[in-house]
XYZ file of C-alpha atoms in Angstrom:
557
model
C 19.351 12.036 -88.039
C 22.432 13.857 -86.695
C 21.838 17.533 -85.929
C 24.390 18.566 -88.545
C 22.345 16.883 -91.261
C 19.107 18.282 -89.837
C 20.366 21.835 -90.201
C 22.672 21.428 -93.202
C 20.433 23.560 -95.447
C 20.641 26.415 -92.939
C 24.433 26.200 -92.872
C 24.689 25.983 -96.659
C 22.461 29.027 -97.018
C 24.735 30.996 -94.705
C 27.870 29.882 -96.544
C 26.378 30.935 -99.860
C 25.359 34.299 -98.407
C 28.890 34.896 -97.131
C 30.273 34.177 -100.575
C 27.815 36.420 -102.434
C 27.329 39.155 -99.740
C 23.781 39.918 -100.954
C 20.685 40.278 -98.803
C 19.798 37.018 -97.049
C 18.414 35.967 -93.713
C 16.704 32.827 -92.459
C 15.340 34.749 -89.454
C 12.624 37.253 -90.469
C 13.050 40.666 -88.837
C 9.323 41.467 -88.869
C 7.579 40.320 -85.675
C 4.595 39.221 -87.728
C 2.162 36.823 -86.028
C 2.168 34.859 -89.282
C 5.858 34.107 -88.688
C 6.134 33.981 -84.913
C 2.618 32.866 -83.996
C -0.539 34.731 -83.084
C 0.343 34.667 -79.390
C 4.123 34.852 -79.821
C 4.581 38.359 -78.472
C 2.248 37.884 -75.514
C 3.803 34.528 -74.676
C 7.299 35.988 -74.814
C 6.440 38.877 -72.538
C 4.660 36.544 -70.126
C 7.717 34.276 -69.983
C 9.929 37.218 -69.028
C 7.453 38.636 -66.541
C 7.299 35.228 -64.847
C 11.024 35.511 -64.096
C 10.878 38.931 -62.445
C 11.482 39.049 -58.719
C 12.591 35.410 -58.571
C 15.676 33.214 -58.632
C 16.617 32.586 -62.233
C 16.431 28.810 -62.911
C 20.119 28.160 -63.505
C 22.207 25.730 -61.461
C 25.977 25.955 -61.870
C 29.076 24.840 -59.980
C 30.503 26.982 -57.196
C 27.368 28.975 -56.406
C 27.999 31.318 -53.478
C 24.622 32.995 -53.434
C 22.273 34.967 -55.635
C 22.622 38.451 -57.143
C 20.152 40.917 -58.654
C 22.096 43.633 -60.472
C 19.812 44.947 -63.222
C 18.141 48.367 -63.299
C 15.639 48.856 -66.105
C 15.863 52.146 -68.045
C 12.083 51.894 -68.298
C 11.716 51.964 -64.525
C 10.412 48.393 -64.324
C 11.342 46.500 -61.169
C 13.299 43.473 -62.427
C 14.946 41.907 -59.356
C 15.890 38.672 -61.127
C 18.398 36.848 -58.943
C 21.214 35.031 -60.725
C 23.832 32.625 -59.354
C 27.044 34.198 -58.111
C 29.623 31.501 -58.791
C 33.221 31.098 -57.725
C 35.553 31.924 -60.598
C 37.791 28.897 -60.130
C 34.767 26.582 -59.988
C 33.501 27.881 -63.340
C 36.915 27.526 -64.950
C 37.334 23.995 -63.587
C 33.868 23.033 -64.839
C 34.662 24.410 -68.294
C 37.925 22.465 -68.406
C 36.127 19.286 -67.365
C 33.564 19.774 -70.143
C 36.156 20.492 -72.813
C 37.296 16.938 -73.757
C 33.816 15.713 -74.702
C 33.064 18.922 -76.597
C 36.373 18.555 -78.410
C 35.764 14.887 -79.202
C 32.461 15.754 -80.845
C 34.353 17.141 -83.827
C 33.519 20.060 -86.075
C 30.365 18.546 -87.561
C 29.015 17.527 -84.184
C 29.654 20.914 -82.603
C 28.181 22.862 -85.499
C 25.085 20.655 -85.465
C 24.516 21.264 -81.750
C 24.989 25.012 -82.158
C 22.621 25.237 -85.106
C 19.982 23.379 -83.102
C 20.475 25.799 -80.192
C 20.267 28.770 -82.546
C 16.994 27.545 -84.040
C 15.584 27.246 -80.515
C 16.826 30.726 -79.649
C 15.011 31.970 -82.741
C 11.761 30.386 -81.581
C 12.049 32.409 -78.391
C 12.758 35.701 -80.175
C 9.880 37.549 -78.527
C 10.983 36.438 -75.078
C 14.575 37.486 -75.649
C 13.426 40.751 -77.261
C 11.373 41.688 -74.211
C 14.328 40.912 -71.968
C 16.555 43.074 -74.185
C 14.064 45.934 -74.108
C 13.634 45.947 -70.335
C 17.338 45.696 -69.544
C 18.875 47.953 -72.215
C 16.237 50.599 -72.882
C 15.911 49.760 -76.569
C 12.561 50.500 -78.175
C 10.356 47.438 -78.759
C 11.008 47.163 -82.505
C 14.771 47.538 -82.177
C 14.792 45.125 -79.250
C 13.038 42.535 -81.388
C 15.123 43.047 -84.511
C 18.588 43.714 -83.078
C 18.123 41.564 -79.990
C 16.440 38.739 -81.887
C 16.756 37.955 -85.626
C 19.689 40.283 -86.359
C 21.674 38.888 -83.430
C 20.802 35.377 -84.588
C 22.061 36.278 -88.061
C 25.385 37.303 -86.524
C 25.531 34.026 -84.594
C 24.895 32.013 -87.747
C 27.504 34.070 -89.567
C 30.083 33.161 -86.909
C 29.137 29.476 -87.056
C 29.397 29.462 -90.846
C 32.806 31.120 -90.846
C 33.993 28.709 -88.156
C 32.813 25.777 -90.240
C 34.494 27.254 -93.316
C 37.799 27.534 -91.445
C 37.579 24.057 -89.921
C 36.361 22.338 -93.078
C 39.563 23.437 -94.782
C 41.507 21.044 -92.540
C 41.494 17.427 -93.807
C 41.032 14.759 -91.187
C 43.841 12.571 -92.475
C 46.293 12.055 -95.285
C 48.523 9.285 -96.610
C 52.016 10.709 -97.075
C 53.902 8.715 -99.697
C 57.362 10.064 -100.501
C 59.296 8.279 -103.270
C 62.883 7.231 -102.451
C 64.192 6.291 -105.872
C 65.269 2.652 -105.924
C 64.448 2.276 -102.240
C 60.980 1.679 -100.845
C 58.988 4.899 -100.401
C 58.546 6.548 -97.050
C 54.898 6.156 -96.128
C 53.154 7.727 -93.172
C 49.570 8.000 -92.071
C 48.903 11.486 -90.787
C 45.890 12.695 -88.815
C 44.909 16.319 -88.252
C 42.604 17.487 -85.518
C 41.087 20.925 -84.912
C 41.582 21.651 -81.214
C 40.239 24.690 -79.384
C 42.741 26.892 -77.577
C 41.009 26.524 -74.218
C 38.430 28.269 -72.082
C 36.837 31.283 -73.788
C 35.496 34.306 -71.934
C 32.815 36.450 -73.580
C 32.222 39.810 -71.895
C 28.902 41.405 -72.842
C 27.861 45.043 -73.020
C 24.929 46.944 -71.528
C 23.384 48.103 -74.808
C 23.364 45.053 -77.100
C 23.613 41.947 -74.890
C 22.851 39.471 -77.690
C 24.005 41.208 -80.907
C 27.465 41.867 -79.498
C 27.703 38.621 -77.492
C 26.596 35.991 -79.991
C 29.483 36.310 -82.503
C 32.217 35.517 -79.966
C 30.070 32.997 -78.099
C 29.241 30.899 -81.151
C 32.646 31.312 -82.812
C 34.396 30.072 -79.676
C 32.036 27.150 -79.172
C 32.126 26.047 -82.807
C 35.914 25.895 -82.775
C 36.009 23.606 -79.742
C 36.269 25.950 -76.762
C 34.075 25.889 -73.657
C 32.700 29.362 -72.934
C 32.065 31.427 -69.830
C 29.681 34.302 -70.578
C 30.201 37.395 -68.429
C 27.219 39.684 -69.129
C 27.111 43.344 -68.217
C 25.525 43.623 -64.738
C 22.680 45.712 -66.176
C 21.841 43.364 -69.065
C 21.997 39.844 -67.689
C 18.600 38.379 -68.555
C 19.008 38.136 -72.374
C 22.382 36.441 -71.899
C 20.995 34.129 -69.208
C 18.147 32.962 -71.448
C 20.585 32.339 -74.308
C 22.977 30.405 -72.062
C 20.092 28.334 -70.685
C 18.966 27.315 -74.165
C 22.494 26.237 -75.068
C 22.808 24.271 -71.834
C 19.482 22.520 -72.475
C 20.575 21.386 -75.941
C 23.953 20.226 -74.631
C 22.317 18.155 -71.889
C 19.858 16.597 -74.344
C 22.793 15.487 -76.489
C 24.488 13.827 -73.538
C 27.087 16.575 -73.261
C 28.166 18.518 -70.207
C 25.995 21.657 -69.920
C 28.942 23.367 -68.247
C 30.413 23.704 -71.720
C 28.614 27.059 -71.412
C 28.203 28.899 -68.112
C 27.175 32.328 -66.874
C 29.480 34.407 -64.675
C 27.999 37.316 -62.777
C 29.711 39.252 -60.050
C 29.651 42.903 -58.978
C 33.244 42.550 -57.836
C 35.755 43.923 -60.336
C 38.426 41.666 -58.899
C 36.393 38.601 -59.891
C 36.171 39.743 -63.501
C 39.860 40.579 -63.555
C 40.757 37.222 -62.018
C 38.667 35.453 -64.634
C 40.136 37.445 -67.510
C 43.720 36.786 -66.419
C 43.225 33.122 -65.459
C 45.870 30.952 -67.090
C 43.197 28.663 -68.568
C 41.368 31.475 -70.366
C 42.678 31.423 -73.924
C 40.404 33.945 -75.633
C 38.356 36.952 -74.593
C 35.617 38.698 -76.540
C 34.857 42.162 -75.228
C 32.545 45.019 -76.138
C 32.688 48.183 -74.078
C 34.826 51.047 -72.886
C 38.346 51.844 -73.988
C 39.471 51.783 -70.381
C 38.610 48.144 -69.692
C 39.345 47.062 -73.245
C 42.889 48.395 -72.945
C 43.188 46.803 -69.512
C 42.307 43.421 -70.998
C 44.776 43.807 -73.851
C 47.535 44.907 -71.455
C 46.915 42.423 -68.636
C 45.264 39.317 -70.134
C 48.478 38.450 -71.974
C 47.699 34.733 -71.985
C 44.581 35.233 -74.128
C 43.665 36.320 -77.632
C 41.553 39.447 -77.051
C 38.869 40.397 -79.577
C 37.866 43.908 -78.525
C 35.303 46.357 -79.813
C 35.786 49.640 -77.971
C 34.947 53.319 -78.336
C 35.541 55.373 -81.465
C 34.542 58.712 -82.931
C 32.145 58.110 -85.802
C 32.012 60.911 -88.359
C 29.869 62.176 -91.235
C 31.259 64.686 -93.735
C 28.801 66.937 -95.593
C 30.412 68.587 -98.618
C 27.319 68.990 -100.834
C 24.098 67.150 -101.629
C 21.441 66.934 -104.326
C 18.878 65.503 -101.869
C 18.973 67.977 -98.996
C 15.665 67.128 -97.324
C 16.219 63.373 -97.616
C 19.742 63.734 -96.228
C 18.416 65.596 -93.201
C 15.719 62.979 -92.558
C 18.248 60.179 -92.824
C 20.689 61.883 -90.450
C 17.937 62.793 -87.983
C 16.843 59.174 -87.744
C 20.426 57.929 -87.431
C 21.148 60.366 -84.585
C 17.900 59.507 -82.792
C 17.909 55.718 -83.100
C 18.267 54.223 -79.606
C 19.280 57.666 -78.382
C 22.695 57.387 -79.992
C 23.624 54.481 -77.726
C 25.062 52.460 -80.575
C 28.728 51.902 -81.297
C 28.029 52.931 -84.893
C 26.132 56.204 -84.272
C 27.566 59.381 -85.781
C 29.027 61.858 -83.315
C 30.842 64.426 -85.475
C 29.171 66.083 -88.454
C 31.712 68.114 -90.428
C 30.355 70.978 -92.549
C 32.365 73.747 -94.256
C 32.033 77.072 -92.453
C 31.103 78.706 -95.752
C 28.149 76.359 -96.242
C 27.240 73.744 -98.847
C 25.614 73.520 -102.268
C 22.286 71.689 -102.345
C 19.349 71.021 -104.660
C 17.527 73.732 -102.683
C 20.250 76.287 -103.248
C 23.217 77.231 -101.060
C 22.869 76.467 -97.354
C 24.982 78.195 -94.732
C 26.584 76.295 -91.869
C 24.029 77.826 -89.515
C 21.147 76.852 -91.783
C 22.321 73.250 -92.021
C 22.384 73.093 -88.231
C 18.936 74.662 -87.889
C 17.444 72.365 -90.525
C 18.987 69.253 -88.965
C 17.635 70.312 -85.571
C 14.196 70.790 -87.141
C 14.344 67.307 -88.673
C 15.188 65.754 -85.311
C 12.433 67.793 -83.648
C 9.910 66.667 -86.250
C 10.838 63.027 -85.658
C 10.260 63.521 -81.932
C 6.958 65.362 -82.402
C 4.917 62.155 -82.342
C 5.467 60.788 -78.814
C 4.652 57.192 -79.706
C 6.983 57.170 -82.700
C 9.655 59.083 -80.803
C 9.706 56.796 -77.787
C 9.867 53.746 -80.038
C 12.819 55.161 -81.980
C 14.631 56.800 -79.066
C 14.178 54.071 -76.489
C 15.367 54.970 -72.992
C 18.745 56.107 -71.658
C 20.532 53.109 -70.259
C 22.625 54.941 -67.679
C 22.459 58.145 -65.611
C 26.002 58.793 -66.862
C 24.616 59.290 -70.375
C 22.305 62.067 -69.207
C 25.216 63.695 -67.383
C 27.286 63.647 -70.592
C 24.419 65.249 -72.490
C 24.172 68.031 -69.947
C 27.914 68.632 -70.040
C 28.040 68.664 -73.842
C 25.219 71.212 -73.989
C 27.532 73.812 -72.497
C 30.568 73.131 -74.666
C 29.615 75.224 -77.703
C 26.661 76.917 -79.375
C 23.573 74.894 -78.563
C 21.818 74.068 -81.834
C 19.281 71.656 -80.361
C 18.556 71.282 -76.671
C 17.416 67.949 -75.290
C 13.871 67.505 -74.033
C 12.545 64.888 -71.658
C 9.604 62.988 -73.128
C 6.938 61.010 -71.304
C 6.462 57.372 -72.236
C 2.864 56.266 -72.862
C 3.390 52.961 -71.028
C 6.306 53.394 -68.620
C 5.920 56.400 -66.327
C 9.487 56.172 -64.999
C 11.246 55.709 -68.342
C 14.218 57.994 -69.023
C 13.414 59.345 -72.514
C 15.403 62.313 -73.839
C 15.726 63.789 -77.324
C 19.225 64.298 -78.814
C 21.572 67.227 -78.263
C 23.297 69.023 -81.157
C 26.141 71.418 -80.393
C 27.980 73.616 -82.915
C 31.763 73.769 -82.594
C 34.675 75.242 -84.499
C 37.404 73.244 -86.207
C 39.809 74.452 -83.490
C 37.697 72.726 -80.800
C 39.299 69.332 -81.442
C 39.866 68.781 -77.732
C 36.086 68.409 -77.462
C 34.991 66.618 -80.623
C 37.958 64.252 -80.889
C 36.821 62.420 -77.745
C 33.903 60.004 -77.729
C 30.774 61.315 -76.010
C 28.603 58.188 -75.866
C 24.883 58.831 -76.164
C 22.587 61.199 -78.100
C 25.196 63.946 -78.497
C 26.281 65.252 -81.898
C 28.863 67.894 -82.649
C 28.280 70.009 -85.763
C 31.804 71.136 -86.587
C 32.471 74.179 -88.786
C 35.547 73.350 -90.850
C 37.607 75.698 -92.996
C 36.602 73.934 -96.224
C 35.542 70.616 -97.735
C 39.200 69.648 -97.986
C 39.677 70.594 -94.333
C 36.784 68.295 -93.387
C 38.696 65.363 -94.841
C 41.789 66.377 -92.908
C 39.885 66.795 -89.630
C 38.208 63.429 -90.096
C 41.505 61.713 -90.818
C 43.227 63.165 -87.768
C 40.386 62.041 -85.492
C 40.027 58.605 -87.060
C 43.734 57.876 -86.913
C 43.951 58.757 -83.228
C 40.687 57.312 -81.922
C 39.329 55.080 -84.685
C 35.698 54.600 -85.659
C 33.271 51.952 -86.799
C 31.489 54.171 -89.319
C 32.284 57.051 -91.651
C 29.767 58.808 -93.883
C 30.076 61.314 -96.707
C 27.584 63.450 -98.616
C 28.825 64.954 -101.857
C 27.792 65.488 -105.460
C 31.443 65.657 -106.519
C 32.763 62.270 -107.610
C 36.323 63.402 -107.052
C 35.482 64.345 -103.466
C 33.801 60.983 -102.917
C 36.913 59.274 -104.274
C 38.962 61.244 -101.744
C 36.624 60.018 -98.978
C 36.998 56.445 -100.237
C 40.771 56.822 -100.012
C 40.362 58.282 -96.512
C 38.315 55.270 -95.422
C 40.963 52.969 -96.838
C 43.829 54.781 -95.090
C 42.064 54.879 -91.733
C 40.515 51.433 -92.233
C 36.953 52.572 -91.555
C 33.809 51.442 -93.390
C 32.332 54.228 -95.529
C 28.684 55.006 -96.361
C 28.099 57.336 -99.329
C 25.064 59.631 -99.758
C 22.612 57.697 -97.610
C 19.191 59.223 -98.191
C 16.834 56.232 -98.178
C 15.934 53.516 -95.685
C 19.494 52.496 -94.814
C 21.302 54.390 -92.056
C 24.978 54.784 -91.278
C 24.632 53.057 -87.897
C 23.053 49.893 -89.304
C 25.053 46.799 -90.228
C 23.582 43.930 -92.243
C 24.739 40.425 -91.401
C 26.117 38.275 -94.239
C 26.821 41.463 -96.217
C 28.388 44.188 -94.051
C 31.553 43.598 -92.071
C 30.970 45.207 -88.673
C 34.243 47.004 -87.861
C 37.378 46.300 -89.836
C 39.730 45.418 -86.992
C 42.178 47.914 -88.477
C 41.823 51.013 -86.308
C 41.795 51.836 -82.576
C 38.018 51.379 -82.201
C 38.192 47.603 -82.712
C 40.896 45.004 -83.271
C 38.495 42.467 -84.821
C 35.609 42.336 -87.258
C 32.155 40.747 -87.185
C 32.702 38.566 -89.099
C 35.562 37.292 -91.211
C 37.859 34.295 -91.171
C 40.322 36.099 -88.917
C 37.592 36.289 -86.258
C 37.408 32.493 -86.016
C 40.581 30.954 -87.432
C 42.848 31.801 -84.504
C 40.466 30.294 -81.960
C 41.754 26.806 -82.696
C 45.017 25.056 -83.439
C 45.672 21.983 -85.539
C 47.191 19.084 -83.658
C 48.568 16.347 -85.843
C 49.848 12.838 -85.266
C 51.769 10.653 -87.695
C 53.150 7.142 -87.868
C 54.852 4.926 -90.401
C 52.724 2.447 -92.277
C 53.518 -0.162 -94.872
C 53.808 1.020 -98.450
C 50.667 0.419 -100.537
C 50.804 -2.772 -102.501
C 51.698 -2.412 -106.175
C 48.785 -2.666 -108.569
């Protein structure tokens, strides 16, 4: 049975979920032994540990040597050595693989990708452990975000790609009447053709969740892909690429349809990004390199998710304690190293109305600090939620931010019960004034939050709008008991093209994004020029090439 037919139910489920936008996933987020096997977690960790200190089993064209670039935030010695391949050799191999991948057609490609995705899912524990060790994510987040949630995003991209391609008929008979003369009749054929070699540039914090959408969207639409992982988070990408290559080879296709590019040399990455054969680039990371790609890789469509300044506005609340707990968790999750984590919390200088009575600006800050401190009071819970700092630069930013205003909550280093050398630090909260926009209008990536005293609730909306228009954001939150104020925040989100979360007090947090339901980024503000996932994310990755020729008019009945 063709792979497309084998996995048709999975594809149809995804298409239905995209149309209804309700909760749905074929990949359970709980690492239950009943779902993933009694020995699944141990087997996954053993598979990763068996790779440490060795040459990674990947053979590609143009290998010049081996590189080990990863440094674990948990202090684990990784030393996995990956192939360092010549850029031109990888591009040439991708171009050579393209015709057969193209000839497979939309159904064939989608079937292969669904098979690969199912196999990736089976190795969720292995990939999760690789994500944890390389990024610093806590074990539960590494499993969920690095495994099932990333797989959801991959399936979402495949489904949207199929939806876009299925809209193109394979052929048509064009029969134009000519009055008394014989009709003009042509047979026309339409073919979905990828734009060319795709480059997918990964990030250090979410090497599967942020990589899979572009990877699978590009492949589904007929493009060979070169995956360029972040030097500190290679292993999860390498495992994913290997699984894809295995499935391709089993189907008699060129495994070089997907390759891994790793080089510590910036000039190699720049040469790859600006290569004339590279037709699309997916990028997650800093504004600096994202802007460089947009400015210099003129030959390619660039899908970029960059830095923004995420904001929460507190105007009033009727669930004060629950609001604080929700915010404390959101600020602590993976030590704020998420592109969706709130940085600026805007509170009127005169305080807010709550179900516990009026709360001053200072009291809100003290209570939020207490909620974060309480979350971190249980070391095992705290280390699981916080994870580890992925870069020494993050700790330096925390230290700098601590001296920029009134320190509401100082960071503390925490020991990890399993990893003695792990870099675990609790969040920093700093109080600023509305006039301090030079500080809070810039992104400070990591567990740093600015509690900004604004002149009023109306001023909070104005401050948020000014920041969002200039720097963009992926998330905006508002707490208010005033429906008119909420409506004003809704209008603000619409004007600045930022997704809005309203009065989150339960088990959903502003920095979480649910596949098949939430659109991650809008593509409409400076933080990102694309969205995970909509038709625009896939439809421009291919063109339609047609051919036509005259044929005899159909015989009269």
